Structure formats: C-alpha cells, structure tokens
Amino acid sequence: MDYVILDGQILDRNKAKVDIEDRGYQFGDGIYEVIRVYNSTFFTADEHLTRLFQSAEKIGMTLPYTLEELKNLLASLVKRNNINDGTIYLQFSRGVAARQHHYPDKDVKPAFTAYTKEIERPKDKLKKGVHAKLVEDVRWLRCDIKSLNLLGNIMAKQEASEAGCFEAILHRGSTVTEGSSSNMFIVKDGIIKTHPATNLILNGITRRVIMDICKEQNITIKEEEFNIEELLAADEIFLASTTSEVMPIVKVIGESFETEEPGEITRKLQAGFEKKIALQCGE
Ligand code: PDD
C-alpha cells in the first residue's frame, strides 16, 4: 500500500483528500521541495528543508513545524513506504480559505502534503549525456523561491520535450539563467561558470554540492553570468538537480554545440558526486 502525509498524518493515499479551496490548488500559493533518497537514506535533507523554511519566509508563511520535526515525519513516510532509491515530494500551501487574493487570517494553517516515489538513478543518461533546447525564460522575477507556480517552467520543458530534448536551457535575452528544472553550468578552458544565486534562479542544492566538490578538488567555479554565445562556445555543458544529479549535455539542438561524449570536468564532478552519495547514504 502507498502511504502519504496529509497535514501531519500518515495515511493511505486513497483516503487523502484536499479541499478544492486549498490555496495551492487555486493560486499556486505555496512552496515545495523534492529530496532524494539513496539506499533508504535522505541525501542533503537539511539543506532542502532549510531552503523550504527560507521559501516560506519569503512568501510570509509560517510553517507549523521545526526542521527536525519535519525531517522525522518525512523519514517515517520513507520507511513506511519502503523506499530504497527514490524521492520524497513535500509541499505546504497557505491553507484552505474562501477564495480571495490577499492572504487569509493568521489562524488558517498551512496545508502540508507529502508522498514518495521509488525511482532508479538515470544511469544511462548520466553516462551518455542528454540533448537540450534553448528557450526564452519568461518566468517571474522571484525564481529564488521554490514556489508551486511552475507554469513558466513546465511550458519551457514541454517545448524542449516536443523537440525530443531532456531539458530547456532558459535565457533572459542573451543571458543564460538555468534549466526549466535544473541549474546550468558551462566549462571553458577548465573553468566552470554558473549563474549567480540571484532572484533569477533557484539556488539548487545539487549546485551547492557541486561547488563543494570543486573546492575540494581545486576546480575553479565562478558564479558569474554567461551568455548564449559563451554557452555554444563551451567545451562542456552540464546541468544539475536532485533527480538528474550531474547530467552532461552533449547537444544543444538547432545550435552549434555538439560533443562526442561528456567532458572530462563533468566526469570528475560525477565521480565526486558519487562519493558524496556514498558518504551520506552508504552506497
Ligand atoms: N527541481 N532550478 C529549478 C527551476 C528547479 O526546479 C530545480 C529543481 C533546480 C535544482 O535544484 P536542486 O538541486 O535543489 O534539486 C534548479 C526539482 C527537482 C523539481 O522541481 O522536481
């Protein structure tokens, strides 16, 4: 049986019902996280949950849990569902209230839901790399918040997907920002560049793990804007996210960037990432 969390209770998925006036459902008024589970153990859970609390604060929401309480509850669900390799998705909406745009009274409690999914690591793609498509970034100006509002992201992903690509590389004008559900990196002459953690991107947890690996391995990484021209002239391109890990991009369709196989630095970071997983989750 598949169990989920609804407002702090673990219950049978079929019994979990959400009110149609939930503000997450009506306005996308809420926040979420996706945390990876390897070997039945959370990977970078504290970092994800810290970002969740930060997202909540940025939209004026107070979560009715401490980080530890939340983590314990999520761990119970992972255990209950017997997840080996997979993810846990959790979201807090601002709660259930009669539809009105401004925030409801303070006594309306955020609505908390979570579920798990068993998924394999994308080993074949990690080895061979994926294709990507350039798509204009039409999202709002608070991409630093991990908000439930993902229309701009999903429309870009759809466009990439229809073109047979794994990811959309988003750009605002000539500046590359990030992927539709990942952060974006280029390598040129051994130096990595990724967009700085401003309001224009989500400061990914995988991105931060990569920065740690770079520090440990003396690889230069610059949090610096880069443009489409630099992207297409790069030696290597890769993306990073909780579910995609360190994913090589071997072709930008319709453009001049194409490589035979994933590059050397990308490979090094993948190896470093494996070690981080082994260290935390014992695989
Ligand atoms: N997406 N940028 C965007 C827009 C994202 O949606 C994500 C993650 C990232 C990478 O963040 P992290 O390394 O913390 O996963 C960057 C998740 C996985 C999702 O929406 O499914």
Short mmCIF file of C-alpha atoms and ligand atoms in Angstrom, two decimals:
data_model
loop_
_atom_site.label_atom_id
_atom_site.label_comp_id
_atom_site.label_asym_id
_atom_site.label_seq_id
_atom_site.Cartn_x
_atom_site.Cartn_y
_atom_site.Cartn_z
CA MET A 1 0.00 0.00 0.00
CA ASP A 2 1.12 3.54 -0.74
CA TYR A 3 1.08 5.98 2.16
CA VAL A 4 1.19 9.78 2.06
CA ILE A 5 1.28 12.63 4.55
CA LEU A 6 -1.70 14.93 4.83
CA ASP A 7 -1.48 17.62 7.49
CA GLY A 8 0.97 15.74 9.63
CA GLN A 9 -0.80 12.37 9.47
CA ILE A 10 0.49 9.38 7.58
CA LEU A 11 -2.45 7.77 5.83
CA ASP A 12 -3.46 5.57 2.94
CA ARG A 13 -3.12 7.52 -0.32
CA ASN A 14 -6.72 6.76 -1.32
CA LYS A 15 -8.00 8.40 1.86
CA ALA A 16 -6.02 11.63 1.39
CA LYS A 17 -8.34 14.33 0.07
CA VAL A 18 -7.55 18.00 -0.46
CA ASP A 19 -10.20 20.74 -0.31
CA ILE A 20 -10.93 22.47 -3.65
CA GLU A 21 -10.39 25.82 -1.94
CA ASP A 22 -6.87 24.96 -0.96
CA ARG A 23 -4.82 28.00 -1.96
CA GLY A 24 -2.16 25.81 -3.50
CA TYR A 25 -4.79 24.38 -5.81
CA GLN A 26 -6.40 27.74 -6.63
CA PHE A 27 -3.45 30.15 -6.74
CA GLY A 28 -0.33 28.00 -6.66
CA ASP A 29 0.07 29.77 -3.31
CA GLY A 30 2.65 27.59 -1.63
CA ILE A 31 6.11 26.11 -1.71
CA TYR A 32 7.68 22.69 -2.17
CA GLU A 33 10.83 20.59 -2.11
CA VAL A 34 12.00 17.36 -3.72
CA ILE A 35 14.51 15.39 -1.65
CA ARG A 36 16.46 12.40 -2.95
CA VAL A 37 16.60 9.09 -1.13
CA TYR A 38 19.51 6.74 -1.81
CA ASN A 39 19.79 3.43 -0.04
CA SER A 40 16.75 4.31 2.12
CA THR A 41 18.59 7.41 3.41
CA PHE A 42 17.97 11.11 2.69
CA PHE A 43 20.59 12.98 0.70
CA THR A 44 21.12 16.65 1.76
CA ALA A 45 17.80 16.74 3.64
CA ASP A 46 18.86 19.54 5.99
CA GLU A 47 19.81 21.76 3.05
CA HIS A 48 16.48 21.13 1.31
CA LEU A 49 14.46 21.75 4.46
CA THR A 50 16.43 24.89 5.28
CA ARG A 51 15.58 26.20 1.80
CA LEU A 52 11.93 25.25 2.39
CA PHE A 53 11.84 27.42 5.52
CA GLN A 54 13.52 30.23 3.59
CA SER A 55 10.97 29.97 0.76
CA ALA A 56 8.17 30.05 3.38
CA GLU A 57 9.59 33.17 4.96
CA LYS A 58 9.91 34.89 1.60
CA ILE A 59 6.18 34.49 0.97
CA GLY A 60 5.15 35.37 4.53
CA MET A 61 4.19 31.84 5.58
CA THR A 62 4.98 30.31 8.96
CA LEU A 63 5.41 26.55 8.92
CA PRO A 64 3.91 24.83 11.98
CA TYR A 65 6.94 22.52 12.45
CA THR A 66 10.59 22.68 13.31
CA LEU A 67 13.08 21.38 10.76
CA GLU A 68 13.77 18.31 12.92
CA GLU A 69 10.07 17.52 13.37
CA LEU A 70 9.55 17.76 9.65
CA LYS A 71 12.55 15.59 8.85
CA ASN A 72 11.43 12.90 11.30
CA LEU A 73 7.95 12.86 9.84
CA LEU A 74 9.30 12.58 6.29
CA ALA A 75 11.69 9.81 7.36
CA SER A 76 8.73 7.88 8.81
CA LEU A 77 6.98 8.05 5.45
CA VAL A 78 10.07 6.86 3.56
CA LYS A 79 10.32 3.95 5.97
CA ARG A 80 6.62 3.15 5.82
CA ASN A 81 6.70 3.05 2.00
CA ASN A 82 9.91 1.04 1.98
CA ILE A 83 11.68 3.41 -0.41
CA ASN A 84 15.14 2.30 -1.43
CA ASP A 85 16.13 4.70 -4.23
CA GLY A 86 13.61 7.42 -4.86
CA THR A 87 12.31 10.84 -3.94
CA ILE A 88 10.05 12.46 -1.43
CA TYR A 89 7.94 15.40 -2.60
CA LEU A 90 6.58 17.74 0.04
CA GLN A 91 4.59 20.90 -0.22
CA PHE A 92 2.99 23.49 2.02
CA SER A 93 0.16 25.57 0.62
CA ARG A 94 -1.03 28.61 2.53
CA GLY A 95 -4.07 26.59 3.56
CA VAL A 96 -7.77 26.33 2.90
CA ALA A 97 -9.81 29.55 2.83
CA ALA A 98 -12.66 31.15 0.85
CA ARG A 99 -11.16 32.41 -2.41
CA GLN A 100 -9.76 35.91 -2.09
CA HIS A 101 -6.43 37.08 -3.41
CA HIS A 102 -4.95 38.55 -0.24
CA TYR A 103 -3.62 36.22 2.44
CA PRO A 104 -6.25 34.68 4.76
CA ASP A 105 -6.38 35.23 8.55
CA LYS A 106 -3.41 34.09 10.57
CA ASP A 107 -5.45 31.23 12.08
CA VAL A 108 -5.61 29.47 8.69
CA LYS A 109 -2.95 26.76 8.94
CA PRO A 110 -0.68 25.88 6.01
CA ALA A 111 -1.70 22.59 4.37
CA PHE A 112 1.10 20.06 4.34
CA THR A 113 1.22 17.11 1.94
CA ALA A 114 3.99 14.67 1.01
CA TYR A 115 4.41 11.50 -0.99
CA THR A 116 7.24 9.22 -2.03
CA LYS A 117 8.25 7.67 -5.32
CA GLU A 118 10.64 4.82 -5.98
CA ILE A 119 12.87 5.81 -8.93
CA GLU A 120 16.11 4.49 -10.30
CA ARG A 121 19.10 6.70 -10.85
CA PRO A 122 19.28 7.84 -14.52
CA LYS A 123 22.47 5.85 -15.08
CA ASP A 124 22.27 5.55 -18.85
CA LYS A 125 21.69 9.28 -19.35
CA LEU A 126 24.43 10.13 -16.86
CA LYS A 127 26.80 8.07 -18.93
CA LYS A 128 25.81 9.19 -22.42
CA GLY A 129 24.52 12.71 -21.80
CA VAL A 130 21.32 14.36 -22.97
CA HIS A 131 20.13 16.94 -25.50
CA ALA A 132 18.80 20.39 -24.62
CA LYS A 133 16.97 23.25 -26.33
CA LEU A 134 17.31 26.98 -25.83
CA VAL A 135 14.02 28.52 -24.64
CA GLU A 136 13.31 32.13 -23.63
CA ASP A 137 12.94 32.49 -19.85
CA VAL A 138 9.54 34.15 -19.38
CA ARG A 139 9.19 33.39 -15.66
CA TRP A 140 8.61 35.92 -12.89
CA LEU A 141 11.40 37.73 -11.05
CA ARG A 142 11.41 35.62 -7.86
CA CYS A 143 12.82 32.36 -9.19
CA ASP A 144 14.78 32.07 -5.92
CA ILE A 145 11.54 30.96 -4.23
CA LYS A 146 10.68 27.29 -4.74
CA SER A 147 7.07 28.16 -5.41
CA LEU A 148 4.24 25.91 -6.60
CA ASN A 149 3.77 28.29 -9.55
CA LEU A 150 5.61 26.45 -12.29
CA LEU A 151 3.79 27.43 -15.49
CA GLY A 152 6.84 29.17 -16.94
CA ASN A 153 8.94 26.12 -16.13
CA ILE A 154 6.56 23.49 -17.44
CA MET A 155 5.85 25.36 -20.68
CA ALA A 156 9.59 25.56 -21.36
CA LYS A 157 10.04 21.86 -20.51
CA GLN A 158 7.17 20.98 -22.84
CA GLU A 159 8.78 22.91 -25.69
CA ALA A 160 12.07 21.09 -25.11
CA SER A 161 10.33 17.75 -24.76
CA GLU A 162 8.40 18.21 -28.02
CA ALA A 163 11.76 18.81 -29.70
CA GLY A 164 12.98 15.49 -28.31
CA CYS A 165 15.13 17.13 -25.62
CA PHE A 166 15.65 16.31 -21.96
CA GLU A 167 15.84 19.91 -20.77
CA ALA A 168 15.23 23.52 -21.75
CA ILE A 169 18.14 25.91 -21.31
CA LEU A 170 16.45 29.14 -20.25
CA HIS A 171 17.78 32.54 -21.29
CA ARG A 172 16.64 36.08 -20.48
CA GLY A 173 17.67 37.95 -23.59
CA SER A 174 21.19 36.75 -24.20
CA THR A 175 21.89 35.69 -20.59
CA VAL A 176 21.54 32.01 -19.73
CA THR A 177 19.80 31.63 -16.36
CA GLU A 178 19.13 27.95 -15.58
CA GLY A 179 17.22 24.90 -16.78
CA SER A 180 13.44 24.53 -16.50
CA SER A 181 14.01 22.21 -13.51
CA SER A 182 17.78 22.31 -13.06
CA ASN A 183 20.79 24.60 -12.78
CA MET A 184 23.06 25.14 -15.78
CA PHE A 185 26.87 25.06 -15.97
CA ILE A 186 29.44 25.60 -18.71
CA VAL A 187 33.12 24.66 -18.79
CA LYS A 188 35.66 26.60 -20.83
CA ASP A 189 39.42 26.03 -20.58
CA GLY A 190 38.95 24.12 -17.32
CA ILE A 191 36.90 26.87 -15.64
CA ILE A 192 33.26 26.34 -14.71
CA LYS A 193 30.68 29.10 -14.81
CA THR A 194 27.15 29.10 -13.42
CA HIS A 195 24.64 31.92 -12.96
CA PRO A 196 24.98 33.64 -9.57
CA ALA A 197 22.36 32.82 -6.93
CA THR A 198 20.18 35.88 -7.51
CA ASN A 199 16.41 36.26 -7.82
CA LEU A 200 16.68 34.93 -11.41
CA ILE A 201 17.46 31.31 -10.48
CA LEU A 202 16.74 28.73 -7.84
CA ASN A 203 19.86 28.20 -5.77
CA GLY A 204 19.93 24.43 -6.24
CA ILE A 205 21.11 22.11 -3.52
CA THR A 206 22.90 19.96 -6.13
CA ARG A 207 24.53 23.19 -7.40
CA ARG A 208 25.88 23.78 -3.88
CA VAL A 209 27.17 20.20 -3.60
CA ILE A 210 28.98 20.75 -6.92
CA MET A 211 30.55 23.93 -5.57
CA ASP A 212 31.80 21.97 -2.55
CA ILE A 213 33.28 19.29 -4.80
CA CYS A 214 35.02 21.99 -6.88
CA LYS A 215 36.55 23.45 -3.74
CA GLU A 216 37.75 20.04 -2.57
CA GLN A 217 39.22 19.17 -5.97
CA ASN A 218 40.68 22.60 -6.73
CA ILE A 219 38.47 23.10 -9.77
CA THR A 220 37.71 26.76 -10.44
CA ILE A 221 33.99 27.56 -10.42
CA LYS A 222 32.75 31.09 -10.94
CA GLU A 223 29.26 32.25 -10.05
CA GLU A 224 29.11 34.56 -13.00
CA GLU A 225 26.58 35.32 -15.71
CA PHE A 226 27.30 33.83 -19.13
CA ASN A 227 25.56 34.41 -22.43
CA ILE A 228 24.33 32.20 -25.27
CA GLU A 229 27.49 32.82 -27.27
CA GLU A 230 29.63 31.52 -24.39
CA LEU A 231 27.28 28.57 -23.93
CA LEU A 232 27.64 27.50 -27.54
CA ALA A 233 31.41 28.00 -27.49
CA ALA A 234 31.84 25.99 -24.26
CA ASP A 235 33.95 22.83 -24.04
CA GLU A 236 31.35 21.16 -21.83
CA ILE A 237 27.82 21.88 -20.66
CA PHE A 238 26.08 20.11 -17.81
CA LEU A 239 23.00 20.56 -15.69
CA ALA A 240 22.35 19.65 -12.08
CA SER A 241 19.32 18.79 -10.00
CA THR A 242 18.13 16.47 -7.25
CA THR A 243 16.81 13.87 -9.69
CA SER A 244 19.27 14.42 -12.58
CA GLU A 245 22.43 14.74 -10.42
CA VAL A 246 25.36 15.94 -12.60
CA MET A 247 23.95 15.45 -16.09
CA PRO A 248 26.07 16.05 -19.21
CA ILE A 249 24.51 17.94 -22.11
CA VAL A 250 26.09 16.70 -25.34
CA LYS A 251 23.96 18.62 -27.84
CA VAL A 252 22.02 21.89 -27.97
CA ILE A 253 19.59 21.21 -30.77
CA GLY A 254 19.42 23.60 -33.67
CA GLU A 255 22.67 25.24 -32.48
CA SER A 256 26.37 24.70 -32.99
CA PHE A 257 27.11 22.95 -29.66
CA GLU A 258 27.68 19.21 -30.00
CA THR A 259 30.23 16.92 -28.37
CA GLU A 260 31.01 13.26 -28.95
CA GLU A 261 30.69 12.42 -25.28
CA PRO A 262 30.55 14.01 -21.82
CA GLY A 263 33.64 16.07 -20.97
CA GLU A 264 36.44 15.49 -18.51
CA ILE A 265 35.37 18.01 -15.86
CA THR A 266 31.79 16.76 -15.97
CA ARG A 267 33.11 13.23 -15.40
CA LYS A 268 35.23 14.39 -12.47
CA LEU A 269 32.23 16.05 -10.86
CA GLN A 270 30.11 12.96 -11.41
CA ALA A 271 32.76 10.89 -9.63
CA GLY A 272 32.88 13.45 -6.82
CA PHE A 273 29.09 13.34 -6.57
CA GLU A 274 29.15 9.53 -6.28
CA LYS A 275 31.49 9.89 -3.33
CA LYS A 276 29.15 12.38 -1.64
CA ILE A 277 26.27 9.95 -2.02
CA ALA A 278 28.36 7.08 -0.65
CA LEU A 279 29.46 9.22 2.29
CA GLN A 280 25.95 10.26 3.28
CA CYS A 281 23.90 7.29 2.20
CA GLY A 282 26.42 4.48 2.26
CA GLU A 283 26.03 3.24 -1.30
N1 PDD B 1 13.73 20.96 -9.46
N2 PDD B 1 16.20 25.18 -10.86
C1 PDD B 1 14.89 24.86 -10.95
C2 PDD B 1 14.00 25.80 -11.68
C3 PDD B 1 14.43 23.68 -10.38
O1 PDD B 1 13.12 23.36 -10.46
C4 PDD B 1 15.33 22.80 -9.72
C5 PDD B 1 14.91 21.52 -9.07
C6 PDD B 1 16.69 23.18 -9.66
C7 PDD B 1 17.73 22.33 -8.99
O2 PDD B 1 17.57 22.36 -7.60
P1 PDD B 1 18.01 21.14 -6.66
O3 PDD B 1 19.41 20.84 -6.99
O4 PDD B 1 17.84 21.69 -5.30
O5 PDD B 1 17.09 19.99 -6.98
C8 PDD B 1 17.08 24.38 -10.24
C9 PDD B 1 13.14 19.86 -8.73
C10 PDD B 1 13.96 18.64 -8.69
C11 PDD B 1 11.73 19.62 -9.24
O6 PDD B 1 11.02 20.59 -9.40
O7 PDD B 1 11.36 18.47 -9.46
#
